[in-house]
Coordinates of C-alpha atoms in Angstrom, one line a residue:
M80 CA -15.1 -97.9 -161.9
Q81 CA -12.3 -95.9 -159.8
R82 CA -14.2 -93.1 -158.2
A83 CA -12.3 -89.5 -158.8
S84 CA -11.8 -88.8 -155.2
D85 CA -9.6 -91.7 -155.0
R86 CA -7.5 -90.6 -157.7
W87 CA -6.5 -87.3 -155.8
I88 CA -5.2 -88.8 -152.9
P89 CA -1.9 -89.6 -154.3
V90 CA -1.5 -86.3 -156.1
S91 CA -2.4 -84.5 -152.9
L92 CA 0.4 -86.5 -150.8
A93 CA 3.2 -86.0 -153.9
L94 CA 2.1 -82.3 -153.8
L95 CA 2.5 -81.9 -150.1
L96 CA 5.8 -84.2 -149.9
H97 CA 7.7 -81.6 -152.6
G98 CA 6.4 -78.7 -150.6
V99 CA 7.9 -79.9 -147.2
L100 CA 11.1 -80.7 -149.5
V101 CA 11.2 -77.1 -151.0
A102 CA 10.8 -75.8 -147.5
A103 CA 13.9 -77.8 -146.4
L104 CA 15.9 -76.7 -149.0
A105 CA 15.1 -72.7 -148.6
Y106 CA 15.9 -73.1 -144.6
G107 CA 19.1 -75.1 -145.6
W108 CA 20.4 -71.9 -147.8
M109 CA 19.7 -69.4 -145.6
L110 CA 21.5 -70.9 -142.8
F111 CA 24.4 -71.6 -144.7
R112 CA 24.2 -67.7 -145.9
S113 CA 23.9 -66.4 -142.4
E114 CA 27.0 -68.3 -141.5
Q115 CA 28.8 -66.9 -144.5
T116 CA 27.9 -63.2 -143.9
P117 CA 29.7 -61.6 -141.3
K118 CA 27.6 -60.2 -138.8
A119 CA 27.7 -56.3 -137.8
T120 CA 28.0 -54.8 -134.0
L121 CA 25.1 -53.0 -132.8
A122 CA 26.6 -49.8 -130.5
I123 CA 24.0 -48.3 -127.8
D124 CA 24.6 -45.3 -126.6
A125 CA 22.4 -45.5 -123.5
T126 CA 22.1 -43.0 -120.3
V127 CA 20.5 -44.2 -117.6
V128 CA 17.8 -42.2 -115.9
D129 CA 16.0 -42.6 -112.0
A130 CA 12.7 -42.7 -113.1
R131 CA 11.6 -41.0 -109.9
T132 CA 12.9 -37.8 -111.8
L133 CA 10.7 -38.2 -114.8
P134 CA 7.9 -35.7 -115.0
G135 CA 4.8 -37.2 -114.6
A136 CA 6.3 -40.3 -112.9
Q137 CA 4.6 -41.7 -110.2
R138 CA 5.7 -43.8 -107.6
P139 CA 4.0 -47.5 -107.0
P140 CA 1.3 -46.7 -104.0
P141 CA 2.8 -47.6 -100.7
P142 CA 1.7 -51.7 -99.4
Q143 CA -1.4 -51.7 -97.9
P144 CA -1.7 -52.3 -94.2
A145 CA -3.2 -55.6 -93.3
A146 CA -6.3 -54.8 -91.7
A147 CA -6.0 -54.7 -87.9
Q148 CA -8.4 -57.2 -86.4
A149 CA -11.1 -54.6 -84.0
P150 CA -10.2 -55.2 -80.6
P151 CA -12.9 -56.6 -78.4
P152 CA -15.4 -54.0 -77.0
P153 CA -14.3 -52.1 -73.6
T154 CA -16.4 -53.9 -70.4
P155 CA -18.4 -51.6 -68.0
E156 CA -15.7 -51.6 -65.4
E157 CA -13.0 -50.8 -68.0
L158 CA -15.6 -47.9 -69.3
A159 CA -16.6 -46.5 -65.6
E160 CA -12.6 -47.0 -64.9
R161 CA -12.0 -44.4 -68.0
A162 CA -14.4 -41.9 -67.0
K163 CA -13.3 -42.1 -63.6
Q164 CA -9.5 -41.3 -65.0
R165 CA -11.0 -38.6 -67.2
E166 CA -12.7 -37.2 -64.6
E167 CA -9.8 -37.3 -62.0
A168 CA -7.5 -35.7 -65.1
H169 CA -10.4 -32.8 -65.0
E170 CA -9.8 -32.0 -61.6
R171 CA -6.1 -32.5 -61.5
E172 CA -6.0 -29.6 -64.4
E173 CA -9.0 -27.7 -63.2
A174 CA -7.0 -27.8 -59.6
Q175 CA -3.4 -26.8 -61.4
K176 CA -5.3 -23.9 -63.2
A177 CA -6.8 -22.6 -59.7
A178 CA -3.8 -23.0 -58.0
E179 CA -1.9 -21.1 -61.1
Q180 CA -5.0 -18.6 -61.1
K181 CA -4.0 -18.0 -57.3
A182 CA 0.0 -17.5 -57.7
V183 CA -0.9 -15.0 -60.2
E184 CA -3.5 -13.5 -58.0
E185 CA -0.9 -13.4 -55.1
K186 CA 1.9 -12.3 -57.3
Q187 CA -0.4 -8.9 -58.5
A188 CA -1.8 -8.4 -54.6
A189 CA 1.8 -8.5 -53.9
E190 CA 3.4 -6.4 -56.4
Q191 CA 0.2 -3.9 -55.9
A192 CA 1.3 -3.6 -52.1
A193 CA 4.6 -3.2 -52.4
Q194 CA 3.4 -0.4 -55.0
T195 CA 0.9 0.6 -52.3
K196 CA 3.7 0.3 -49.7
A197 CA 6.5 2.4 -51.5
A198 CA 3.8 5.4 -52.4
D199 CA 2.8 5.3 -49.1
E200 CA 6.4 5.9 -47.8
A201 CA 7.1 8.4 -50.5
R202 CA 4.0 10.3 -49.1
K203 CA 4.9 10.4 -45.7
A204 CA 8.7 11.1 -46.2
E205 CA 7.4 14.4 -48.7
A206 CA 4.9 15.3 -45.6
Q207 CA 7.8 14.6 -42.9
K208 CA 10.2 16.7 -45.3
K209 CA 8.2 19.4 -45.8
A210 CA 7.0 19.4 -42.2
E211 CA 10.1 20.1 -40.9
A212 CA 11.2 22.5 -43.6
Q213 CA 7.9 24.4 -42.1
K214 CA 9.1 23.7 -38.5
K215 CA 12.8 25.1 -39.5
A216 CA 11.0 28.0 -41.2
A217 CA 9.0 28.5 -38.0
E218 CA 11.6 28.6 -35.7
E219 CA 14.2 30.5 -37.6
K220 CA 11.1 33.4 -38.3
K221 CA 10.3 32.6 -34.1
A222 CA 14.2 33.0 -33.6
A223 CA 14.3 36.0 -35.6
E224 CA 11.2 37.8 -34.2
A225 CA 12.9 36.8 -30.9
A226 CA 16.2 38.5 -31.6
A227 CA 14.8 41.7 -33.2
A228 CA 12.4 41.8 -29.8
K229 CA 15.8 41.3 -27.7
Q230 CA 17.3 44.1 -29.5
K231 CA 14.2 46.3 -29.4
A232 CA 13.8 45.7 -25.9
A233 CA 17.6 46.2 -25.3
E234 CA 17.3 49.3 -27.1
E235 CA 14.4 50.7 -25.6
A236 CA 16.0 49.7 -22.0
E237 CA 19.1 51.8 -23.2
A238 CA 16.8 54.6 -24.4
A239 CA 15.0 54.7 -21.0
E240 CA 18.5 54.2 -18.9
E241 CA 19.7 57.2 -20.9
E242 CA 16.7 59.3 -20.0
A243 CA 16.5 58.2 -16.9
D244 CA 20.2 58.8 -15.7
L245 CA 19.5 62.6 -18.0
K246 CA 16.7 63.3 -15.5
R247 CA 18.4 62.0 -12.4
S248 CA 21.3 64.0 -13.6
L249 CA 19.2 67.5 -14.4
A250 CA 17.4 66.6 -11.1
N251 CA 20.6 66.6 -9.3
E252 CA 21.3 69.9 -10.9
D253 CA 18.6 71.6 -9.7
R254 CA 18.8 70.0 -6.2
A255 CA 22.7 71.1 -6.2
A256 CA 21.9 74.5 -7.4
S257 CA 19.1 75.2 -4.6
A258 CA 20.4 72.9 -1.8
G259 CA 23.7 75.0 -2.2
P260 CA 26.4 74.2 -0.8
L261 CA 25.1 71.3 1.7
L262 CA 24.7 69.2 -1.6
A263 CA 28.0 70.3 -3.0
K264 CA 30.0 69.0 0.0
W265 CA 27.7 65.7 0.4
Q266 CA 28.6 64.6 -3.0
A267 CA 32.1 66.0 -2.4
Q268 CA 32.4 63.9 0.5
I269 CA 31.1 60.7 -1.6
S270 CA 33.6 61.2 -4.3
A271 CA 36.5 61.3 -1.5
R272 CA 35.5 58.0 -0.3
I273 CA 35.1 56.5 -3.6
E274 CA 38.6 57.8 -4.3
R275 CA 39.9 56.5 -1.5
A276 CA 38.7 52.9 -2.4
W277 CA 39.6 53.1 -6.1
I278 CA 42.3 50.6 -6.9
R279 CA 44.2 52.3 -9.8
P280 CA 44.6 50.5 -12.9
E281 CA 48.0 50.6 -14.8
S282 CA 45.9 51.8 -17.8
A283 CA 44.5 54.7 -16.2
R284 CA 45.3 57.8 -17.2
A285 CA 45.6 61.7 -15.8
G286 CA 42.5 63.5 -16.1
I287 CA 39.8 60.9 -16.0
Q288 CA 36.2 61.9 -15.8
C289 CA 33.2 59.2 -15.1
I290 CA 29.7 59.7 -14.5
L291 CA 28.5 57.3 -11.9
N292 CA 24.6 56.1 -11.4
V293 CA 24.5 54.7 -7.9
T294 CA 21.4 53.4 -6.2
Q295 CA 21.5 53.2 -2.4
E296 CA 19.6 52.5 0.2
R297 CA 18.2 54.6 3.5
D298 CA 21.6 53.4 5.4
G299 CA 23.9 54.2 2.8
T300 CA 24.5 51.0 1.4
V301 CA 24.9 50.5 -2.3
T302 CA 22.8 47.9 -4.6
Q303 CA 24.0 49.1 -7.9
V304 CA 26.7 51.0 -9.9
R305 CA 26.3 51.9 -13.3
V306 CA 29.3 53.5 -15.4
G307 CA 28.1 56.2 -17.9
D308 CA 30.2 58.4 -20.0
C309 CA 34.3 57.7 -19.5
N310 CA 37.4 58.5 -21.0
G311 CA 38.8 55.4 -19.5
D312 CA 39.2 51.7 -20.4
Q313 CA 37.0 48.7 -19.5
A314 CA 39.9 48.0 -16.8
V315 CA 39.3 51.9 -15.6
R316 CA 35.4 51.1 -15.6
Q317 CA 35.5 48.4 -13.7
S318 CA 37.6 49.3 -11.1
I319 CA 35.7 52.4 -10.3
E320 CA 32.7 50.0 -10.3
Q321 CA 34.2 47.8 -7.6
A322 CA 35.6 51.4 -5.6
V323 CA 31.8 52.3 -5.5
Y324 CA 31.0 49.0 -4.1
R325 CA 34.0 49.0 -1.6
A326 CA 33.0 52.3 -0.4
S327 CA 29.5 51.5 1.1
P328 CA 28.1 52.4 2.9
L329 CA 28.2 55.9 1.5
P330 CA 28.1 58.5 4.0
P331 CA 25.1 60.5 4.6
P332 CA 23.8 63.8 3.6
P333 CA 24.2 66.5 5.8
D334 CA 20.5 67.2 6.1
P335 CA 18.3 64.5 6.0
S336 CA 16.0 66.3 3.2
L337 CA 18.8 66.0 0.6
F338 CA 18.9 62.0 0.4
D339 CA 18.1 60.4 -2.6
R340 CA 17.8 56.6 -3.6
E341 CA 19.5 57.7 -7.2
L342 CA 22.6 59.5 -7.1
T343 CA 24.9 60.9 -9.8
I344 CA 28.3 61.3 -9.5
H345 CA 30.9 63.0 -11.4
F346 CA 34.1 61.2 -10.3
T347 CA 37.2 62.8 -11.1
P348 CA 39.8 61.5 -9.5
H349 CA 43.7 63.1 -9.0

């Protein structure tokens, strides 16, 4: 008797074959239709965009460097050399700082010394100027005082001389009044002797009247002549003074008791 499974095998193969055939026909038909139908052209409007300008865009991370191989540890000699170099560098740095500080201090000291010197010189100049001003003021004051004293002494001397002349004149007048004709005769002799010795200058006019104060020694030698009141000019006064010295020694008085060292003579040449 034939089993049912044996009957389904040929049926299954027939169905599979028909399915393959149908699929081949359908594929051929679709291929034929695609060749007959015009193909549509697709236009694409594209804009190139830089991804770096897009917000939120992130750059790819840079490549990581390869890990370097660790150097070998330094030897004790290298460590000692490095320590020595650091120490020397530190010493050089400290030395440079000290040198710079010293230079700054020296500059400040020099500036301070210059300022002090300038101030001292200014004070000395001011003191010298003040001292010179004081010295000048003192000298001017001293000169003014000396001039005033000299003027005062001259005025006092002139006043004393005028007073002495007046006293002598009065005394002579008194003696002349008491001595009478003898004193008048003696003065006339002296005036005549002076007139003979007088050289009349061209400027002398008529009517010359001068008072002469004459100092004489005991023997009649004239030691001093002063011309007092006189109506002649300087040439006349000087010529009369010279005439008195030329007339020396003066004639003695007729009476020795009439002798006087200081004589006042009224000189009125003819």
